[in-house]
PDB file of C-alpha atoms in Angstrom:
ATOM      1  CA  UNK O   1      46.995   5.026 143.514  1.00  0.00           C
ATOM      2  CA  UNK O   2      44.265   7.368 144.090  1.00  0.00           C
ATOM      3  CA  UNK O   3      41.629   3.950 144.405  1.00  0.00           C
ATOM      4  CA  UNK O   4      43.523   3.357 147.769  1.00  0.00           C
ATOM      5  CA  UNK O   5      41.992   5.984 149.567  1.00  0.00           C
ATOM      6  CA  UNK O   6      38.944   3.854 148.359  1.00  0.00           C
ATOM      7  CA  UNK O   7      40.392   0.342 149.373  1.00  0.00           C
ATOM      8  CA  UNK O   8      38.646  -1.041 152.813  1.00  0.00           C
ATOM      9  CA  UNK O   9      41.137  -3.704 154.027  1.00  0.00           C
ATOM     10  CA  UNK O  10      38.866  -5.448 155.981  1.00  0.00           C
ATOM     11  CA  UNK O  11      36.896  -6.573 152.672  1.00  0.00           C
ATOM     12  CA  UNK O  12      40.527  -7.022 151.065  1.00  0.00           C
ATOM     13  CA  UNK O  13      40.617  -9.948 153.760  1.00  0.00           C
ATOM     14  CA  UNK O  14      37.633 -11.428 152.954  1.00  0.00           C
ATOM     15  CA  UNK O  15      38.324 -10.872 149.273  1.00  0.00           C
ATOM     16  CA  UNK O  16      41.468 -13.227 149.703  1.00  0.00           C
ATOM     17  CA  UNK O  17      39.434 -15.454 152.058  1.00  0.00           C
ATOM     18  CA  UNK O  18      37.258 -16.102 149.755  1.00  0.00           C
ATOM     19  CA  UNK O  19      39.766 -16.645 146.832  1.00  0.00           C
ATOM     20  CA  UNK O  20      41.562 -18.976 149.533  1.00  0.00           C
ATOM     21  CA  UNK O  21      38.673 -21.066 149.581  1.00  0.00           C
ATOM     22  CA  UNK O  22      38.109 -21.464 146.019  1.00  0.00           C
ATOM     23  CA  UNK O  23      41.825 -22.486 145.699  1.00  0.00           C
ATOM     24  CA  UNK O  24      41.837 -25.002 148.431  1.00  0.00           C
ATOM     25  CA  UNK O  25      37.940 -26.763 146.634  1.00  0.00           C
ATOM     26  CA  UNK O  26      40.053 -26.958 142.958  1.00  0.00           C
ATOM     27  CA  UNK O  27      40.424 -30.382 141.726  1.00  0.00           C
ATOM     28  CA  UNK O  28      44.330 -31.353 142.126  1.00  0.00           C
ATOM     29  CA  UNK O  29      44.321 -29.448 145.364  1.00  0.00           C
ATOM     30  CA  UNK O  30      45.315 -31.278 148.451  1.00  0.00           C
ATOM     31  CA  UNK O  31      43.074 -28.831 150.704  1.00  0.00           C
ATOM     32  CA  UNK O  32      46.295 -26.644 151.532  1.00  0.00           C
ATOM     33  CA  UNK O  33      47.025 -23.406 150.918  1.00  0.00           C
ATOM     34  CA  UNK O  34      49.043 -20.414 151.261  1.00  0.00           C
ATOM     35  CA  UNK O  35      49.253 -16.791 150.942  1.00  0.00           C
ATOM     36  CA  UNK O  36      52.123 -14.717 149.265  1.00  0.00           C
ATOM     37  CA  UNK O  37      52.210 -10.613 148.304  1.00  0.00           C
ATOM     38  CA  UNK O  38      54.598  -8.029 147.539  1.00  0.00           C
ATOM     39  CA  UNK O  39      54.737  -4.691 149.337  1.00  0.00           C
ATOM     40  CA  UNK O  40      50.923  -3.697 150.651  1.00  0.00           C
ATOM     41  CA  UNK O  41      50.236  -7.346 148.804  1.00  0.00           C
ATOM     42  CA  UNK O  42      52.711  -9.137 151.400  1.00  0.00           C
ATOM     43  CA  UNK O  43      51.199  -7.264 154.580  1.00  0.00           C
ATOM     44  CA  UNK O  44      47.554  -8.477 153.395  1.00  0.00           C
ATOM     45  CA  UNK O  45      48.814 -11.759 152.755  1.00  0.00           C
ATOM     46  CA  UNK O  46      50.312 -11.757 156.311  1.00  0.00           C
ATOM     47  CA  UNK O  47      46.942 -10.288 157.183  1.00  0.00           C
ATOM     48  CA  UNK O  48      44.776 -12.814 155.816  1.00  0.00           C
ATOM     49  CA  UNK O  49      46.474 -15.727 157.396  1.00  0.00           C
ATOM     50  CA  UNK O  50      46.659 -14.149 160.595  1.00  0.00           C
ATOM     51  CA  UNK O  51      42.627 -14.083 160.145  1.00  0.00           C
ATOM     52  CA  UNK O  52      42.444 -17.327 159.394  1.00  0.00           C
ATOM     53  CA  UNK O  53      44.500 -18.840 162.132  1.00  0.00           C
ATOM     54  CA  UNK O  54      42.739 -16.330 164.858  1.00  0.00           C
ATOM     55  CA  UNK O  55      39.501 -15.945 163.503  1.00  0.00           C
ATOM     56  CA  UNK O  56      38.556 -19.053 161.817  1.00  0.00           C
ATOM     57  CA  UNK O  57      41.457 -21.692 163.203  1.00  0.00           C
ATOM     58  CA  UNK O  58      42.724 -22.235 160.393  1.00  0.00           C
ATOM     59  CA  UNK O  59      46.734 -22.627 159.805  1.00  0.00           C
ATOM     60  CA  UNK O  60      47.791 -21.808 155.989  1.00  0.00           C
ATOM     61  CA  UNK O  61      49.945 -23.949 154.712  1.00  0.00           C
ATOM     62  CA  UNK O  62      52.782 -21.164 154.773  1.00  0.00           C
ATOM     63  CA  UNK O  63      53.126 -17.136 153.903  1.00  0.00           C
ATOM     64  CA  UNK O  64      55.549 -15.659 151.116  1.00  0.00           C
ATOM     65  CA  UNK O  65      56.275 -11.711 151.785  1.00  0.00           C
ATOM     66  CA  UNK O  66      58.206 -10.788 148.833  1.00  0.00           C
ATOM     67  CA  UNK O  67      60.122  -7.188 150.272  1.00  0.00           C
ATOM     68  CA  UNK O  68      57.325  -5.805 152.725  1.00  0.00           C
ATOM     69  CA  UNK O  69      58.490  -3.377 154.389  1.00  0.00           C
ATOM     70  CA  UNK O  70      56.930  -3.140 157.901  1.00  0.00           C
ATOM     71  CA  UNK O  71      54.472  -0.282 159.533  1.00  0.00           C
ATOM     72  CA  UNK O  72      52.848  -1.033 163.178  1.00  0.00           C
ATOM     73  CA  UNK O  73      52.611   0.559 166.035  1.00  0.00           C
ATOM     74  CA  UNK O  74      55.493   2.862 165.634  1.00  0.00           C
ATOM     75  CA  UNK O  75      57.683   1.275 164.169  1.00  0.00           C
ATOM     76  CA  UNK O  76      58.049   2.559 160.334  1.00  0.00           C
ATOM     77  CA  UNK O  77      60.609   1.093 158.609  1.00  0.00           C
ATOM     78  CA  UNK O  78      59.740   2.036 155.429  1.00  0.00           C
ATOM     79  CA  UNK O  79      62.710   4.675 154.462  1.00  0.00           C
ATOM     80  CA  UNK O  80      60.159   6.985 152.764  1.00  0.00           C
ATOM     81  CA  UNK O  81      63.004   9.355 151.653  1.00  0.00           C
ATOM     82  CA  UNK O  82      65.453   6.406 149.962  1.00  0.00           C
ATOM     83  CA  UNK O  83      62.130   5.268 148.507  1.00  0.00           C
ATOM     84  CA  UNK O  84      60.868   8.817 146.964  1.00  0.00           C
ATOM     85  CA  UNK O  85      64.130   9.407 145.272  1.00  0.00           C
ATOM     86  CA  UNK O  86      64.627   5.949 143.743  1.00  0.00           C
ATOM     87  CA  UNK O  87      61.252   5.935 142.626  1.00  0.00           C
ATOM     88  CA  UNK O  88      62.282   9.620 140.566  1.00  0.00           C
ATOM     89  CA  UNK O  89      65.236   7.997 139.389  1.00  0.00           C
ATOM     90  CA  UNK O  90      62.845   5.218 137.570  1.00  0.00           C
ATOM     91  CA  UNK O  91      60.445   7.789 136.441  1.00  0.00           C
ATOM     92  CA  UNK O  92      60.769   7.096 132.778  1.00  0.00           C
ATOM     93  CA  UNK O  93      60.011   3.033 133.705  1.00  0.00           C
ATOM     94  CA  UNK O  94      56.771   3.799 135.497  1.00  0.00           C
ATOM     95  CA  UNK O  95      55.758   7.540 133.961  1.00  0.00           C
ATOM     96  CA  UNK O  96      55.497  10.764 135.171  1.00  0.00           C
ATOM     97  CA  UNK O  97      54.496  11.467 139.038  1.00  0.00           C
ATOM     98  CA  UNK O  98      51.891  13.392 139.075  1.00  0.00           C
ATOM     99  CA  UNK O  99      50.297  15.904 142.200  1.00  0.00           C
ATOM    100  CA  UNK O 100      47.459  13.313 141.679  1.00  0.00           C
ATOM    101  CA  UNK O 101      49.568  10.338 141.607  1.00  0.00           C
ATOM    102  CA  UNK O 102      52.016  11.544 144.360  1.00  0.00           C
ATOM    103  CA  UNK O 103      48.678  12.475 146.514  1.00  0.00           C
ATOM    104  CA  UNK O 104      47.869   8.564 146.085  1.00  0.00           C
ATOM    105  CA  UNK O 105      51.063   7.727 147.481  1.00  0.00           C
ATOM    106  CA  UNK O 106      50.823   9.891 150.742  1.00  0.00           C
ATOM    107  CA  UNK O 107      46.977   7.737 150.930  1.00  0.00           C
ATOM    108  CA  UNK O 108      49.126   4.860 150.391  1.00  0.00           C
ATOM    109  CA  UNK O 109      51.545   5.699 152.997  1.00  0.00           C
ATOM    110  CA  UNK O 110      48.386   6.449 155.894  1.00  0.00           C
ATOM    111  CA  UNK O 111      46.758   3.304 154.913  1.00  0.00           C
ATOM    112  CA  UNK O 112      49.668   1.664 155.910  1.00  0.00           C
ATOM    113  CA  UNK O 113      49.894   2.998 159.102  1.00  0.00           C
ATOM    114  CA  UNK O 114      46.306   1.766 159.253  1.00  0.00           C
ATOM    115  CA  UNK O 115      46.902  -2.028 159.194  1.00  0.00           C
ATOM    116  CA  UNK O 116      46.906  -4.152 162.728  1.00  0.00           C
ATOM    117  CA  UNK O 117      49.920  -6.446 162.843  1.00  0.00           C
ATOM    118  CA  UNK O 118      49.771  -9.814 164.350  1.00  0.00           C
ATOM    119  CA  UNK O 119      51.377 -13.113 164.653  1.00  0.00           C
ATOM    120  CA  UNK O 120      51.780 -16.323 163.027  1.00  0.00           C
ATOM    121  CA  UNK O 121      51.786 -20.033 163.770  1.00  0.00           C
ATOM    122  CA  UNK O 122      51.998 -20.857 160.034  1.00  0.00           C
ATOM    123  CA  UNK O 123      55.764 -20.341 158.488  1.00  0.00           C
ATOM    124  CA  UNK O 124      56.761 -17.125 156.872  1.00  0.00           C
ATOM    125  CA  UNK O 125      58.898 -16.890 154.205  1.00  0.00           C
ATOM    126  CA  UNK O 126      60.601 -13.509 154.203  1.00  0.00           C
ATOM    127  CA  UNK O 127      62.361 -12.548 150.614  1.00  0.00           C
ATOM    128  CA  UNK O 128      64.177  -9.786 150.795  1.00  0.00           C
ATOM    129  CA  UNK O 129      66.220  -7.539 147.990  1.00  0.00           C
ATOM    130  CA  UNK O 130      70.179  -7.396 148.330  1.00  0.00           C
ATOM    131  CA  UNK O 131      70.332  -3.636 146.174  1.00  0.00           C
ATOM    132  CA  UNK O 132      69.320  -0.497 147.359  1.00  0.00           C
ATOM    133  CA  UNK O 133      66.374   0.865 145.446  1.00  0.00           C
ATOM    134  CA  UNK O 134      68.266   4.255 145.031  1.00  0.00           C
ATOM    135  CA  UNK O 135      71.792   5.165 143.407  1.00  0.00           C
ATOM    136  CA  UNK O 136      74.062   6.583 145.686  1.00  0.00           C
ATOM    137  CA  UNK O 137      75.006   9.271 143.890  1.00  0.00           C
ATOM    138  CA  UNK O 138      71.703  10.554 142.888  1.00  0.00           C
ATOM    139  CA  UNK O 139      70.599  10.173 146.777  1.00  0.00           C
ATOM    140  CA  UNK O 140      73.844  11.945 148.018  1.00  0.00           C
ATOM    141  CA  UNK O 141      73.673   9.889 150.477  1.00  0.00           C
ATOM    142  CA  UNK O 142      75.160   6.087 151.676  1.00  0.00           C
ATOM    143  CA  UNK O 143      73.419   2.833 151.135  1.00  0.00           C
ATOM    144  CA  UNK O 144      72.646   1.980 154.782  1.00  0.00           C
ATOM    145  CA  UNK O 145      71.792  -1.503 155.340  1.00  0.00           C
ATOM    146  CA  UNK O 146      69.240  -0.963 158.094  1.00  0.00           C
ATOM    147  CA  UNK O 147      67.941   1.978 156.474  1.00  0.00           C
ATOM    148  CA  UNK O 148      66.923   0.491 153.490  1.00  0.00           C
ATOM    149  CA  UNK O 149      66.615  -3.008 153.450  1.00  0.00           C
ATOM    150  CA  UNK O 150      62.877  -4.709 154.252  1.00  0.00           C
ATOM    151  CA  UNK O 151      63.883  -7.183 157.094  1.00  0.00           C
ATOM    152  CA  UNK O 152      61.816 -10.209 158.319  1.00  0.00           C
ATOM    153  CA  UNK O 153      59.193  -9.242 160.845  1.00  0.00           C
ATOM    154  CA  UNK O 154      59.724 -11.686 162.964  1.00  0.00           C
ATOM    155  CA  UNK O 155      63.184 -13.556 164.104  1.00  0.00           C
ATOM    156  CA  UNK O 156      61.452 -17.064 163.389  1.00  0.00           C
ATOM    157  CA  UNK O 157      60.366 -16.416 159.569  1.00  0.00           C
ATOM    158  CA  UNK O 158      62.972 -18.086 157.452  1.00  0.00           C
ATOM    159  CA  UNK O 159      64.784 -15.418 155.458  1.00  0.00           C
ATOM    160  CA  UNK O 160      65.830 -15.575 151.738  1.00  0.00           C
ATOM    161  CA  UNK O 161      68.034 -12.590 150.363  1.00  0.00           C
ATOM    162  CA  UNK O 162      67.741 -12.192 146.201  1.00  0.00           C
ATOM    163  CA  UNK O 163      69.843 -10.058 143.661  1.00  0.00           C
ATOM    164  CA  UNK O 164      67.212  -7.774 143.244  1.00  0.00           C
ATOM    165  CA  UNK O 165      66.078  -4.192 144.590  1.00  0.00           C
ATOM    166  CA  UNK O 166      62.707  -3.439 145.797  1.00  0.00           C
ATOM    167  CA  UNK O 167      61.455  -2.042 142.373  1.00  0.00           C
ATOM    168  CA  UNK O 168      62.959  -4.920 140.281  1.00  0.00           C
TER     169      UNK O 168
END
């Protein structure tokens, strides 16, 4: 986590530009292509295809944003609290959290903040998790659908909900 503070999105774009490109000139391609990320990956690959269709005129084929959580202008619906303790609560799976590696995460959390939003003319599919990320009990506190979830960014991406919680 601590490379994020080191991570400049804009060449993150061009970075998946680039790999874009490289996909679309395979042999067995048909030219099309799409974009799909989880978490920070989803909001690049929303990102990226907004470049593409604004900058260049280009329409991917579709986006995938597997559980991306969104952070514009405001509007953070990232429940940072929910996701600190269910992160402790999977401590053993992912190891200890360090000052260093907690310090990442707040870099995390700013660059975030940092990322423009746009929209879309190419279709979004939205896959979101059905579980909580935290256990009740260990929280204190209740599941709260709107509190927790990641919801679709727009009300025209095509939503898919998944037995699954954001970490699994």
């Amino acid at each position: 986590m601590s490379l994020f503070k080191q991570f400049d999105q804009d060449k993150g774009v061009d970075d998946l530009i680039a790999t874009l490109a490289a996909a679309r000139a395979l042999p067995g391609c048909n030219g099309r292509a799409g974009t799909m990320g989880y978490c920070l990956g989803g909001r690049l690959a929303y990102m990226t295809a907004a470049h593409l269709e604004q900058a260049r005129g280009v329409r991917p084929a579709g986006v995938i944003m597997l559980d991306t959580y969104r952070v514009d202008e405001g509007v953070q619906a990232i429940p940072l609290d929910h996701l600190a303790v269910g992160m402790f609560q999977r401590e053993s799976a992912f190891g200890e959290f360090s000052s260093e590696r907690l310090s990442g995460m707040a870099a995390w959390s700013e660059g975030m903040l940092r990322l423009p939003s746009a929209t879309l003319d190419a279709p979004v599919l939205f896959v979101q998790a059905d579980e909580p990320f935290f256990d009740n009990e260990v929280a204190g506190q209740e599941a709260d659908a709107e509190q927790w979830r990641a919801t679709a960014w727009d009300p025209s991406h095509d939503v898919r909900t998944v037995a699954a919680n954001h970490f699994s």
